[in-house]
Amino acid sequence: MLSVKLKSSIAIAVASLWIFACANPGGGAKSSSGIPLGSTGPHAVQPLPDKPRFGQPMSEADLAAWNIDIRTPDGRGLPAGRGSVAEGRKVYEAKCVACHGADAKGGPMYGTMVGGIGSFTTNTRVLTPGSMYPYAPILFDYIRRAMPMDRPQTLSADEVYAVSAYLLNLNGLVSADAVMDAARLAQVQMPNRNGFLLDDRPDTKAVRCMTGCR
């Protein structure tokens, strides 16, 4: 066991070191920002940037690839391109049939996309683009965004127009020699065009306010 005198000597040495460290904070360890560690005295505050610096500005060209929304009642936003029913059959058989089945009548992943027109007024509704969609551009918008399921957004605009034409033809809504583009697709009259109730709640008519809002 340590003697009383030795214990006293050790205690004095430790106290001396502690006092020295407090009196000389500049000579001790420092943080990565230069603040002395173990010091309770004042230290310089690191200045903050005058404004947040998150990301970088995006140009219109950068946004173009993401700006693919379509105003479905009139087709505003549909891209340039065209596709026929015959071309659509080829694209469908190469990239769609595995999930949707032959002639879009249903496959291992999805049910039929053909028929059901008029069924929304009955208790046995059949949901297909022909029976459900009020506007044909919805078909283009959905195919371009979500299909094929394993490679969404890989179809060209021409391919999407072609597949849209093919599916519309299978539903008896366009002729076998039809060619779809932005103007023609928006002109297709869908059977369920008037089958939806308008949302007339006040907030649906709200006007966006950017300055001086109340």
PDB file of C-alpha atoms in Angstrom:
ATOM      1  CA  MET A   1       0.000   0.000   0.000  1.00  0.00           C
ATOM      2  CA  LEU A   2       1.135   3.551  -0.715  1.00  0.00           C
ATOM      3  CA  SER A   3       2.293   5.631   2.167  1.00  0.00           C
ATOM      4  CA  VAL A   4       0.429   8.770   3.181  1.00  0.00           C
ATOM      5  CA  LYS A   5       3.356  10.930   2.038  1.00  0.00           C
ATOM      6  CA  LEU A   6       3.436   9.284  -1.425  1.00  0.00           C
ATOM      7  CA  LYS A   7      -0.329   9.677  -1.831  1.00  0.00           C
ATOM      8  CA  SER A   8      -0.027  13.360  -0.954  1.00  0.00           C
ATOM      9  CA  SER A   9       2.756  13.837  -3.501  1.00  0.00           C
ATOM     10  CA  ILE A  10       0.694  12.248  -6.274  1.00  0.00           C
ATOM     11  CA  ALA A  11      -2.367  14.359  -5.442  1.00  0.00           C
ATOM     12  CA  ILE A  12      -0.287  17.556  -5.531  1.00  0.00           C
ATOM     13  CA  ALA A  13       1.229  16.590  -8.906  1.00  0.00           C
ATOM     14  CA  VAL A  14      -2.175  15.885 -10.450  1.00  0.00           C
ATOM     15  CA  ALA A  15      -3.597  19.158  -9.154  1.00  0.00           C
ATOM     16  CA  SER A  16      -0.599  21.060 -10.516  1.00  0.00           C
ATOM     17  CA  LEU A  17      -1.044  19.565 -13.960  1.00  0.00           C
ATOM     18  CA  TRP A  18      -4.753  20.418 -13.970  1.00  0.00           C
ATOM     19  CA  ILE A  19      -4.115  24.035 -12.964  1.00  0.00           C
ATOM     20  CA  PHE A  20      -1.410  24.350 -15.613  1.00  0.00           C
ATOM     21  CA  ALA A  21      -3.741  23.031 -18.329  1.00  0.00           C
ATOM     22  CA  CYS A  22      -6.463  25.477 -17.389  1.00  0.00           C
ATOM     23  CA  ALA A  23      -4.065  28.376 -17.370  1.00  0.00           C
ATOM     24  CA  ASN A  24      -2.528  27.427 -20.717  1.00  0.00           C
ATOM     25  CA  PRO A  25      -5.399  26.265 -22.978  1.00  0.00           C
ATOM     26  CA  GLY A  26      -3.459  27.064 -26.133  1.00  0.00           C
ATOM     27  CA  GLY A  27      -0.941  24.379 -25.451  1.00  0.00           C
ATOM     28  CA  GLY A  28      -3.401  21.475 -25.083  1.00  0.00           C
ATOM     29  CA  ALA A  29      -5.284  19.336 -27.569  1.00  0.00           C
ATOM     30  CA  LYS A  30      -7.690  21.050 -29.944  1.00  0.00           C
ATOM     31  CA  SER A  31     -10.767  20.021 -31.879  1.00  0.00           C
ATOM     32  CA  SER A  32     -10.802  19.807 -35.660  1.00  0.00           C
ATOM     33  CA  SER A  33     -12.084  23.403 -35.756  1.00  0.00           C
ATOM     34  CA  GLY A  34      -9.290  24.667 -33.512  1.00  0.00           C
ATOM     35  CA  ILE A  35     -11.210  24.900 -30.228  1.00  0.00           C
ATOM     36  CA  PRO A  36      -8.995  23.925 -27.241  1.00  0.00           C
ATOM     37  CA  LEU A  37     -10.256  20.783 -25.552  1.00  0.00           C
ATOM     38  CA  GLY A  38     -10.736  20.864 -21.802  1.00  0.00           C
ATOM     39  CA  SER A  39     -10.995  24.650 -21.697  1.00  0.00           C
ATOM     40  CA  THR A  40     -13.948  26.367 -20.044  1.00  0.00           C
ATOM     41  CA  GLY A  41     -12.902  29.832 -21.180  1.00  0.00           C
ATOM     42  CA  PRO A  42     -14.324  31.781 -24.156  1.00  0.00           C
ATOM     43  CA  HIS A  43     -13.320  30.771 -27.667  1.00  0.00           C
ATOM     44  CA  ALA A  44     -13.888  32.139 -31.112  1.00  0.00           C
ATOM     45  CA  VAL A  45     -17.239  31.264 -32.724  1.00  0.00           C
ATOM     46  CA  GLN A  46     -16.946  29.867 -36.223  1.00  0.00           C
ATOM     47  CA  PRO A  47     -18.836  32.117 -38.710  1.00  0.00           C
ATOM     48  CA  LEU A  48     -21.844  30.607 -40.524  1.00  0.00           C
ATOM     49  CA  PRO A  49     -22.428  31.067 -44.256  1.00  0.00           C
ATOM     50  CA  ASP A  50     -24.634  34.033 -45.120  1.00  0.00           C
ATOM     51  CA  LYS A  51     -27.149  31.719 -46.829  1.00  0.00           C
ATOM     52  CA  PRO A  52     -27.740  27.999 -47.305  1.00  0.00           C
ATOM     53  CA  ARG A  53     -25.751  26.406 -50.086  1.00  0.00           C
ATOM     54  CA  PHE A  54     -27.763  23.349 -51.097  1.00  0.00           C
ATOM     55  CA  GLY A  55     -27.381  21.789 -54.535  1.00  0.00           C
ATOM     56  CA  GLN A  56     -26.989  23.861 -57.663  1.00  0.00           C
ATOM     57  CA  PRO A  57     -29.288  25.704 -60.064  1.00  0.00           C
ATOM     58  CA  MET A  58     -31.056  23.595 -62.733  1.00  0.00           C
ATOM     59  CA  SER A  59     -31.531  24.737 -66.299  1.00  0.00           C
ATOM     60  CA  GLU A  60     -34.665  24.217 -68.379  1.00  0.00           C
ATOM     61  CA  ALA A  61     -32.753  21.566 -70.324  1.00  0.00           C
ATOM     62  CA  ASP A  62     -32.041  19.693 -67.079  1.00  0.00           C
ATOM     63  CA  LEU A  63     -35.734  19.789 -66.159  1.00  0.00           C
ATOM     64  CA  ALA A  64     -36.969  18.692 -69.576  1.00  0.00           C
ATOM     65  CA  ALA A  65     -36.345  15.003 -68.917  1.00  0.00           C
ATOM     66  CA  TRP A  66     -38.514  15.159 -65.779  1.00  0.00           C
ATOM     67  CA  ASN A  67     -41.220  17.454 -67.124  1.00  0.00           C
ATOM     68  CA  ILE A  68     -43.357  14.781 -68.806  1.00  0.00           C
ATOM     69  CA  ASP A  69     -46.777  15.544 -67.358  1.00  0.00           C
ATOM     70  CA  ILE A  70     -49.677  15.706 -69.811  1.00  0.00           C
ATOM     71  CA  ARG A  71     -52.897  17.678 -69.490  1.00  0.00           C
ATOM     72  CA  THR A  72     -55.153  14.811 -70.370  1.00  0.00           C
ATOM     73  CA  PRO A  73     -58.405  16.530 -71.445  1.00  0.00           C
ATOM     74  CA  ASP A  74     -56.718  18.212 -74.420  1.00  0.00           C
ATOM     75  CA  GLY A  75     -53.347  16.443 -74.640  1.00  0.00           C
ATOM     76  CA  ARG A  76     -51.240  19.483 -73.857  1.00  0.00           C
ATOM     77  CA  GLY A  77     -47.708  18.262 -73.159  1.00  0.00           C
ATOM     78  CA  LEU A  78     -47.833  15.278 -75.505  1.00  0.00           C
ATOM     79  CA  PRO A  79     -44.445  14.954 -77.217  1.00  0.00           C
ATOM     80  CA  ALA A  80     -43.658  14.887 -80.909  1.00  0.00           C
ATOM     81  CA  GLY A  81     -43.899  11.473 -82.525  1.00  0.00           C
ATOM     82  CA  ARG A  82     -46.315   9.094 -84.172  1.00  0.00           C
ATOM     83  CA  GLY A  83     -47.234   5.427 -84.221  1.00  0.00           C
ATOM     84  CA  SER A  84     -49.646   3.181 -86.106  1.00  0.00           C
ATOM     85  CA  VAL A  85     -51.803   0.276 -84.965  1.00  0.00           C
ATOM     86  CA  ALA A  86     -49.626  -2.143 -86.946  1.00  0.00           C
ATOM     87  CA  GLU A  87     -46.450  -0.794 -85.351  1.00  0.00           C
ATOM     88  CA  GLY A  88     -48.093  -0.980 -81.960  1.00  0.00           C
ATOM     89  CA  ARG A  89     -48.834  -4.673 -82.385  1.00  0.00           C
ATOM     90  CA  LYS A  90     -45.127  -5.351 -82.979  1.00  0.00           C
ATOM     91  CA  VAL A  91     -44.056  -3.315 -79.927  1.00  0.00           C
ATOM     92  CA  TYR A  92     -46.724  -4.993 -77.803  1.00  0.00           C
ATOM     93  CA  GLU A  93     -45.681  -8.502 -78.800  1.00  0.00           C
ATOM     94  CA  ALA A  94     -42.036  -7.691 -78.086  1.00  0.00           C
ATOM     95  CA  LYS A  95     -42.371  -5.811 -74.800  1.00  0.00           C
ATOM     96  CA  CYS A  96     -45.871  -6.200 -73.339  1.00  0.00           C
ATOM     97  CA  VAL A  97     -47.314  -9.632 -74.077  1.00  0.00           C
ATOM     98  CA  ALA A  98     -45.397 -11.394 -71.282  1.00  0.00           C
ATOM     99  CA  CYS A  99     -47.439  -9.562 -68.648  1.00  0.00           C
ATOM    100  CA  HIS A 100     -50.662  -8.649 -70.458  1.00  0.00           C
ATOM    101  CA  GLY A 101     -51.201 -11.735 -72.593  1.00  0.00           C
ATOM    102  CA  ALA A 102     -52.011 -12.158 -76.273  1.00  0.00           C
ATOM    103  CA  ASP A 103     -54.218  -9.427 -77.746  1.00  0.00           C
ATOM    104  CA  ALA A 104     -54.171  -7.683 -74.339  1.00  0.00           C
ATOM    105  CA  LYS A 105     -56.805 -10.099 -73.028  1.00  0.00           C
ATOM    106  CA  GLY A 106     -54.963 -10.765 -69.774  1.00  0.00           C
ATOM    107  CA  GLY A 107     -51.743 -12.431 -68.710  1.00  0.00           C
ATOM    108  CA  PRO A 108     -49.882 -13.618 -65.613  1.00  0.00           C
ATOM    109  CA  MET A 109     -49.426 -10.094 -64.225  1.00  0.00           C
ATOM    110  CA  TYR A 110     -52.455  -8.107 -65.368  1.00  0.00           C
ATOM    111  CA  GLY A 111     -56.057  -8.659 -66.381  1.00  0.00           C
ATOM    112  CA  THR A 112     -57.654  -7.765 -69.672  1.00  0.00           C
ATOM    113  CA  MET A 113     -57.222  -4.360 -71.259  1.00  0.00           C
ATOM    114  CA  VAL A 114     -59.968  -4.989 -73.790  1.00  0.00           C
ATOM    115  CA  GLY A 115     -63.746  -4.738 -73.517  1.00  0.00           C
ATOM    116  CA  GLY A 116     -65.942  -3.687 -70.630  1.00  0.00           C
ATOM    117  CA  ILE A 117     -67.248  -0.613 -72.441  1.00  0.00           C
ATOM    118  CA  GLY A 118     -70.515   0.392 -70.833  1.00  0.00           C
ATOM    119  CA  SER A 119     -69.954  -1.822 -67.805  1.00  0.00           C
ATOM    120  CA  PHE A 120     -69.472   1.142 -65.470  1.00  0.00           C
ATOM    121  CA  THR A 121     -73.246   1.593 -65.389  1.00  0.00           C
ATOM    122  CA  THR A 122     -73.665  -1.965 -64.069  1.00  0.00           C
ATOM    123  CA  ASN A 123     -72.658  -3.933 -61.007  1.00  0.00           C
ATOM    124  CA  THR A 124     -70.113  -5.958 -62.992  1.00  0.00           C
ATOM    125  CA  ARG A 125     -67.575  -3.351 -63.975  1.00  0.00           C
ATOM    126  CA  VAL A 126     -64.690  -4.391 -66.199  1.00  0.00           C
ATOM    127  CA  LEU A 127     -61.775  -1.985 -65.853  1.00  0.00           C
ATOM    128  CA  THR A 128     -59.980  -1.406 -69.158  1.00  0.00           C
ATOM    129  CA  PRO A 129     -58.615   1.707 -70.844  1.00  0.00           C
ATOM    130  CA  GLY A 130     -61.654   1.682 -73.128  1.00  0.00           C
ATOM    131  CA  SER A 131     -64.209   1.364 -70.360  1.00  0.00           C
ATOM    132  CA  MET A 132     -62.595   3.585 -67.735  1.00  0.00           C
ATOM    133  CA  TYR A 133     -60.415   6.379 -69.167  1.00  0.00           C
ATOM    134  CA  PRO A 134     -62.308   9.583 -69.968  1.00  0.00           C
ATOM    135  CA  TYR A 135     -59.519  10.896 -72.228  1.00  0.00           C
ATOM    136  CA  ALA A 136     -57.207   8.996 -74.562  1.00  0.00           C
ATOM    137  CA  PRO A 137     -54.022  10.918 -73.572  1.00  0.00           C
ATOM    138  CA  ILE A 138     -54.272   9.211 -70.154  1.00  0.00           C
ATOM    139  CA  LEU A 139     -53.349   5.964 -71.896  1.00  0.00           C
ATOM    140  CA  PHE A 140     -50.213   7.502 -73.418  1.00  0.00           C
ATOM    141  CA  ASP A 141     -49.231   9.119 -70.108  1.00  0.00           C
ATOM    142  CA  TYR A 142     -49.548   5.900 -68.125  1.00  0.00           C
ATOM    143  CA  ILE A 143     -47.715   3.720 -70.656  1.00  0.00           C
ATOM    144  CA  ARG A 144     -44.831   6.165 -70.921  1.00  0.00           C
ATOM    145  CA  ARG A 145     -44.439   6.520 -67.144  1.00  0.00           C
ATOM    146  CA  ALA A 146     -44.924   2.943 -65.982  1.00  0.00           C
ATOM    147  CA  MET A 147     -44.384   0.422 -68.768  1.00  0.00           C
ATOM    148  CA  PRO A 148     -42.822  -2.034 -69.318  1.00  0.00           C
ATOM    149  CA  MET A 149     -43.034  -2.920 -65.646  1.00  0.00           C
ATOM    150  CA  ASP A 150     -39.387  -4.055 -65.467  1.00  0.00           C
ATOM    151  CA  ARG A 151     -38.050  -1.141 -67.550  1.00  0.00           C
ATOM    152  CA  PRO A 152     -40.367   1.869 -67.098  1.00  0.00           C
ATOM    153  CA  GLN A 153     -39.755   4.962 -69.213  1.00  0.00           C
ATOM    154  CA  THR A 154     -37.632   3.074 -71.745  1.00  0.00           C
ATOM    155  CA  LEU A 155     -40.166   3.247 -74.586  1.00  0.00           C
ATOM    156  CA  SER A 156     -39.698   5.977 -77.166  1.00  0.00           C
ATOM    157  CA  ALA A 157     -42.501   8.432 -77.881  1.00  0.00           C
ATOM    158  CA  ASP A 158     -43.140   6.652 -81.208  1.00  0.00           C
ATOM    159  CA  GLU A 159     -43.451   3.310 -79.440  1.00  0.00           C
ATOM    160  CA  VAL A 160     -45.883   4.708 -76.881  1.00  0.00           C
ATOM    161  CA  TYR A 161     -48.035   6.270 -79.612  1.00  0.00           C
ATOM    162  CA  ALA A 162     -48.006   2.953 -81.447  1.00  0.00           C
ATOM    163  CA  VAL A 163     -48.996   0.864 -78.413  1.00  0.00           C
ATOM    164  CA  SER A 164     -51.704   3.405 -77.572  1.00  0.00           C
ATOM    165  CA  ALA A 165     -53.067   3.103 -81.103  1.00  0.00           C
ATOM    166  CA  TYR A 166     -53.013  -0.701 -80.881  1.00  0.00           C
ATOM    167  CA  LEU A 167     -54.895  -0.805 -77.559  1.00  0.00           C
ATOM    168  CA  LEU A 168     -57.456   1.731 -78.760  1.00  0.00           C
ATOM    169  CA  ASN A 169     -58.007  -0.401 -81.839  1.00  0.00           C
ATOM    170  CA  LEU A 170     -58.468  -3.572 -79.771  1.00  0.00           C
ATOM    171  CA  ASN A 171     -61.174  -1.693 -77.879  1.00  0.00           C
ATOM    172  CA  GLY A 172     -62.878  -0.710 -81.126  1.00  0.00           C
ATOM    173  CA  LEU A 173     -62.193   2.993 -80.691  1.00  0.00           C
ATOM    174  CA  VAL A 174     -59.959   3.606 -83.724  1.00  0.00           C
ATOM    175  CA  SER A 175     -59.653   1.859 -87.069  1.00  0.00           C
ATOM    176  CA  ALA A 176     -57.015  -0.743 -87.926  1.00  0.00           C
ATOM    177  CA  ASP A 177     -55.176   1.757 -90.137  1.00  0.00           C
ATOM    178  CA  ALA A 178     -55.176   4.533 -87.523  1.00  0.00           C
ATOM    179  CA  VAL A 179     -52.016   6.505 -86.764  1.00  0.00           C
ATOM    180  CA  MET A 180     -51.736   8.321 -83.465  1.00  0.00           C
ATOM    181  CA  ASP A 181     -49.824  11.513 -82.742  1.00  0.00           C
ATOM    182  CA  ALA A 182     -50.377  14.407 -80.316  1.00  0.00           C
ATOM    183  CA  ALA A 183     -53.261  15.929 -82.262  1.00  0.00           C
ATOM    184  CA  ARG A 184     -55.044  12.716 -83.229  1.00  0.00           C
ATOM    185  CA  LEU A 185     -54.781  11.082 -79.819  1.00  0.00           C
ATOM    186  CA  ALA A 186     -56.424  14.069 -78.135  1.00  0.00           C
ATOM    187  CA  GLN A 187     -59.325  13.842 -80.621  1.00  0.00           C
ATOM    188  CA  VAL A 188     -60.278  10.263 -79.757  1.00  0.00           C
ATOM    189  CA  GLN A 189     -63.666  10.244 -78.034  1.00  0.00           C
ATOM    190  CA  MET A 190     -63.612   7.832 -75.111  1.00  0.00           C
ATOM    191  CA  PRO A 191     -66.892   6.098 -74.170  1.00  0.00           C
ATOM    192  CA  ASN A 192     -66.619   6.989 -70.482  1.00  0.00           C
ATOM    193  CA  ARG A 193     -65.826  10.647 -71.122  1.00  0.00           C
ATOM    194  CA  ASN A 194     -68.898  11.822 -69.196  1.00  0.00           C
ATOM    195  CA  GLY A 195     -68.919   9.077 -66.610  1.00  0.00           C
ATOM    196  CA  PHE A 196     -67.201  11.038 -63.844  1.00  0.00           C
ATOM    197  CA  LEU A 197     -68.585  13.467 -61.254  1.00  0.00           C
ATOM    198  CA  LEU A 198     -66.946  16.884 -61.133  1.00  0.00           C
ATOM    199  CA  ASP A 199     -65.269  17.766 -57.851  1.00  0.00           C
ATOM    200  CA  ASP A 200     -66.953  21.075 -56.997  1.00  0.00           C
ATOM    201  CA  ARG A 201     -65.512  21.556 -53.519  1.00  0.00           C
ATOM    202  CA  PRO A 202     -64.332  25.167 -52.937  1.00  0.00           C
ATOM    203  CA  ASP A 203     -60.657  24.237 -52.537  1.00  0.00           C
ATOM    204  CA  THR A 204     -60.558  22.805 -56.083  1.00  0.00           C
ATOM    205  CA  LYS A 205     -61.043  26.352 -57.376  1.00  0.00           C
ATOM    206  CA  ALA A 206     -58.357  27.927 -55.191  1.00  0.00           C
ATOM    207  CA  VAL A 207     -56.040  30.389 -56.953  1.00  0.00           C
ATOM    208  CA  ARG A 208     -52.360  30.056 -56.226  1.00  0.00           C
ATOM    209  CA  CYS A 209     -51.027  32.975 -54.202  1.00  0.00           C
ATOM    210  CA  MET A 210     -47.352  33.912 -54.344  1.00  0.00           C
ATOM    211  CA  THR A 211     -47.252  37.421 -52.791  1.00  0.00           C
ATOM    212  CA  GLY A 212     -49.462  39.421 -50.452  1.00  0.00           C
ATOM    213  CA  CYS A 213     -51.487  36.328 -49.527  1.00  0.00           C
ATOM    214  CA  ARG A 214     -54.298  36.531 -46.964  1.00  0.00           C
TER     215      ARG A 214
END
